[in-house]
Coordinates of C-alpha atoms in Angstrom, one line a residue:
Chain A
G928 CA 14.7 -0.1 -1.1
A929 CA 11.3 1.8 -0.5
G930 CA 9.0 2.3 -3.0
V931 CA 6.8 5.6 -3.8
S932 CA 4.5 6.9 -0.9
Q933 CA 2.2 9.2 -0.8
S934 CA 0.4 11.1 2.0
P935 CA -2.3 11.0 3.3
S936 CA -4.1 7.9 2.2
N937 CA -7.6 9.6 2.4
K938 CA -8.2 13.2 2.4
V939 CA -11.8 14.3 3.0
T940 CA -12.2 18.3 2.9
E941 CA -15.0 20.6 2.3
K942 CA -15.4 22.9 -0.4
G943 CA -13.8 25.6 -0.9
K944 CA -10.9 24.4 1.0
D945 CA -7.2 23.8 0.2
V946 CA -5.7 20.5 0.0
E947 CA -2.0 19.5 -0.4
L948 CA -1.2 15.7 -1.3
R949 CA 2.7 15.1 -1.2
C950 CA 4.5 12.7 -3.3
D951 CA 7.7 10.7 -2.2
P952 CA 9.6 9.4 -5.2
I953 CA 11.7 6.5 -5.0
S954 CA 15.6 7.8 -4.7
G955 CA 17.4 8.9 -7.7
H956 CA 14.5 8.7 -9.4
T957 CA 14.4 11.9 -12.1
A958 CA 11.3 12.0 -13.1
L959 CA 7.8 12.9 -11.0
Y960 CA 4.4 12.6 -12.6
W961 CA 1.0 13.0 -10.8
Y962 CA -2.5 11.8 -12.3
R963 CA -5.9 11.9 -11.2
Q964 CA -7.7 8.7 -11.9
S965 CA -11.8 9.1 -10.8
L966 CA -14.4 6.5 -10.2
G967 CA -14.4 3.7 -13.3
Q968 CA -12.1 6.4 -15.3
G969 CA -8.3 6.0 -16.3
L970 CA -5.7 7.8 -15.4
E971 CA -5.5 11.6 -16.2
F972 CA -2.3 13.0 -16.6
L973 CA -1.3 16.1 -14.3
I974 CA 2.0 17.2 -14.3
Y975 CA 5.6 16.1 -15.1
F976 CA 8.6 17.4 -13.7
Q977 CA 12.2 15.9 -15.3
G978 CA 15.3 16.6 -13.2
N979 CA 15.6 21.0 -13.2
S980 CA 13.3 21.3 -16.5
A981 CA 10.1 23.5 -16.1
P982 CA 7.9 21.1 -15.5
D983 CA 4.9 20.0 -18.0
K984 CA 1.9 21.4 -16.6
S985 CA -0.1 20.7 -19.4
G986 CA -2.8 18.0 -17.7
L987 CA -3.8 20.7 -14.9
P988 CA -7.2 21.1 -15.4
S989 CA -7.6 24.7 -13.9
D990 CA -5.7 27.2 -12.2
R991 CA -6.8 25.8 -9.1
F992 CA -4.5 23.0 -9.3
S993 CA -0.3 23.7 -8.8
A994 CA 2.5 21.4 -7.9
E995 CA 6.0 21.8 -7.1
R996 CA 8.8 19.9 -6.8
T997 CA 11.9 20.8 -4.3
G998 CA 15.1 19.8 -4.5
G999 CA 14.5 17.4 -6.8
S1000 CA 13.2 14.9 -4.8
V1001 CA 9.5 15.4 -2.7
S1002 CA 6.3 17.3 -4.6
T1003 CA 3.7 18.2 -3.4
L1004 CA 0.1 18.9 -5.5
T1005 CA -2.1 21.4 -4.0
I1006 CA -5.8 22.0 -5.3
Q1007 CA -7.6 25.6 -4.0
R1008 CA -10.8 26.1 -3.4
T1009 CA -11.8 22.7 -4.0
Q1010 CA -15.1 21.6 -5.9
Q1011 CA -16.8 18.0 -5.8
E1012 CA -15.7 17.4 -9.2
D1013 CA -12.0 17.3 -7.9
S1014 CA -13.1 14.1 -5.8
A1015 CA -10.7 11.3 -7.1
V1016 CA -7.9 9.4 -6.2
Y1017 CA -4.5 11.4 -7.2
L1018 CA -1.5 8.8 -8.2
C1019 CA 2.0 9.6 -8.4
A1020 CA 4.9 7.8 -10.3
S1021 CA 8.4 8.1 -10.6
S1022 CA 10.8 7.4 -13.2
F1023 CA 14.2 7.0 -13.5
L1024 CA 14.8 8.4 -17.4
S1025 CA 17.5 8.4 -20.0
A1026 CA 17.5 10.9 -22.9
G1027 CA 13.9 11.9 -22.2
R1028 CA 13.1 8.4 -23.0
A1029 CA 9.8 6.6 -21.7
D1030 CA 10.2 4.4 -19.5
T1031 CA 8.9 2.3 -16.9
Q1032 CA 6.8 4.5 -14.0
Y1033 CA 6.6 3.3 -10.6
F1034 CA 3.3 4.1 -8.7
G1035 CA 2.3 4.9 -5.1
P1036 CA -0.8 3.4 -3.6
G1037 CA -2.5 7.2 -4.1
T1038 CA -4.8 9.2 -2.2
R1039 CA -8.3 9.1 -2.2
L1040 CA -9.6 13.1 -2.3
T1041 CA -13.7 13.2 -1.1
V1042 CA -15.0 16.8 -1.4
L1043 CA -18.3 17.3 0.6
Chain B
A922 CA -3.6 12.9 -31.3
Q923 CA -2.2 10.4 -29.4
S924 CA -4.9 7.7 -27.9
V925 CA -5.2 4.7 -26.3
T926 CA -8.7 2.1 -26.7
Q927 CA -9.2 -0.3 -24.3
P928 CA -12.7 -1.5 -26.3
D929 CA -13.9 -4.2 -23.1
I930 CA -14.6 -2.3 -20.0
H931 CA -15.3 -5.5 -18.2
I932 CA -14.5 -9.3 -19.0
T933 CA -15.4 -12.1 -16.9
V934 CA -13.5 -15.2 -17.4
S935 CA -13.3 -18.8 -16.0
E936 CA -10.6 -19.8 -13.2
G937 CA -7.9 -21.6 -15.9
A938 CA -8.9 -20.1 -19.0
S939 CA -7.2 -18.3 -21.7
L940 CA -7.6 -14.4 -21.4
E941 CA -6.9 -11.5 -23.8
L942 CA -7.2 -8.3 -23.5
R943 CA -7.2 -5.8 -26.0
C944 CA -5.4 -2.4 -26.5
N945 CA -5.1 -0.4 -29.4
Y946 CA -3.0 2.7 -30.0
S947 CA -3.5 5.6 -32.7
Y948 CA 0.1 7.2 -33.4
G949 CA 1.9 7.6 -36.4
A950 CA 5.3 5.6 -35.2
T951 CA 5.9 3.1 -33.2
P952 CA 5.3 4.5 -29.2
Y953 CA 6.4 2.5 -26.2
L954 CA 3.8 0.2 -25.1
F955 CA 2.8 -1.2 -21.3
W956 CA 0.4 -2.9 -19.3
Y957 CA 0.3 -2.0 -16.0
V958 CA -2.4 -4.2 -13.6
Q959 CA -4.0 -2.4 -10.4
S960 CA -5.5 -4.8 -7.8
P961 CA -8.3 -3.5 -5.2
G962 CA -6.5 -1.2 -3.1
Q963 CA -3.1 -1.3 -4.3
G964 CA -0.8 0.9 -6.7
L965 CA -0.7 0.4 -10.5
Q966 CA 2.5 -2.4 -11.1
L967 CA 3.6 -2.7 -13.9
L968 CA 3.1 -6.6 -16.2
L969 CA 5.4 -6.0 -19.1
K970 CA 7.0 -3.2 -21.6
Y971 CA 7.8 -3.0 -25.2
F972 CA 10.5 -0.7 -26.5
S973 CA 11.5 -2.6 -29.5
G974 CA 12.5 -5.7 -30.8
D975 CA 10.6 -9.2 -30.8
T976 CA 7.3 -8.2 -30.6
L977 CA 5.9 -11.0 -28.4
V978 CA 7.2 -9.7 -24.7
Q979 CA 7.2 -11.6 -22.0
G980 CA 6.1 -10.0 -18.3
I981 CA 5.4 -11.1 -14.6
K982 CA 2.7 -13.7 -13.4
G983 CA 2.6 -15.4 -16.6
F984 CA 1.1 -12.6 -19.0
E985 CA 2.7 -12.1 -22.4
A986 CA 1.9 -9.2 -24.9
E987 CA 2.0 -9.3 -28.4
F988 CA 3.2 -6.0 -30.8
K989 CA 1.5 -6.1 -33.9
R990 CA 2.6 -3.1 -35.9
S991 CA -0.2 -3.4 -38.9
Q992 CA -2.8 -3.4 -36.3
S993 CA -1.9 -0.9 -34.1
S994 CA -2.7 -3.5 -30.9
F995 CA -0.6 -4.7 -28.1
N996 CA -3.0 -7.2 -26.9
L997 CA -2.3 -8.2 -23.2
R998 CA -2.3 -13.0 -23.0
K999 CA -2.7 -15.3 -20.1
P1000 CA -3.1 -18.8 -21.2
S1001 CA -4.7 -20.0 -17.8
V1002 CA -6.0 -17.3 -15.6
H1003 CA -6.0 -17.7 -11.5
W1004 CA -8.5 -15.7 -9.0
S1005 CA -5.7 -13.6 -7.9
D1006 CA -5.7 -12.0 -11.3
A1007 CA -8.7 -10.4 -10.7
A1008 CA -8.0 -6.7 -10.8
E1009 CA -8.3 -3.5 -13.4
Y1010 CA -5.6 -3.7 -16.3
F1011 CA -4.4 -0.2 -18.1
C1012 CA -2.9 -0.4 -21.2
A1013 CA -0.5 3.3 -21.4
V1014 CA 1.0 4.5 -24.7
A1015 CA 4.2 6.7 -24.6
T1016 CA 6.1 8.8 -27.4
S1017 CA 8.4 10.4 -24.8
A1018 CA 9.0 10.8 -21.0
S1019 CA 6.5 13.6 -20.8
D1020 CA 4.0 11.7 -22.9
M1021 CA 1.9 8.8 -21.5
R1022 CA -1.3 8.1 -21.6
F1023 CA -3.6 5.3 -20.4
G1024 CA -6.4 3.5 -21.6
A1025 CA -9.6 3.8 -19.6
G1026 CA -9.1 -0.2 -18.5
T1027 CA -10.2 -3.3 -18.3
R1028 CA -11.8 -4.8 -15.3
L1029 CA -11.4 -8.3 -15.1
T1030 CA -13.2 -10.7 -12.9
V1031 CA -12.5 -14.6 -12.7
K1032 CA -15.4 -16.7 -12.0
P1033 CA -14.5 -19.7 -9.9

C-alpha cells in the first residue's frame, strides 16, 4: 500500500505567519510521530500520538507549536507566529505498535519549511 | 538520560572498500536499536533493527550491524561499498514506543 505522505513538500512563509503541515500515515498504523530536522542536525522529536491516548508533547519546543490527529489517522502540525529558527525539514513517521514496544517507524518525505 | 552518539560526522571511502559506521548509546538496559539511511531528497528508510537474540543483524542492501553490550555499541558495517550507498546514516535507540532518540547522523561520501 501507500507509504506515509506529507504535504506540502515545500513551504515558504514570512516571519509571523502561521503554517499547517499535514501528514497521512500508513493505513492501520496506530502510532504517529513528528520530528524536526535542521540543516546538518539529527532528528529532533516533537510529538507522538498513539491510538486514542493523550499525545506525548514533550518535544514541542514552544507553545507556538501544536499538533492534532483526527480520527486516529491524519495529523496536522501547526506552527503559529513562525520565526526564522523554525526553518527546517519536518518529518512525519508512523508505526504499527504492539503493547507499546518500539518498532520500525516509516517516514514520509518531509516538508521543507523556510521562514523568511 | 538516554543518548545516542555517532562520533563520525563525515566519512569518505572508496568504492569497493569496506565500511564501518559507529554508534554508541547510553542507557541502563538494552534498548531497541535501529539504523536508518537518508538518501538525498529521500525520506528515512530502515536498514536494520535489533530487539533481542542474535547480536549480529542482517539488513537490506548488504548492510549488517553488531550489538555489543559490553561496549554499548551498535556499529553498522558493509564489506564492499557501492556508489549508491552515499547518503546520511542515522542510528536510533528506543526504550519504548514514545522514546526513540536519533544520533546526529554520519554523512557517507563514496569516491570512485
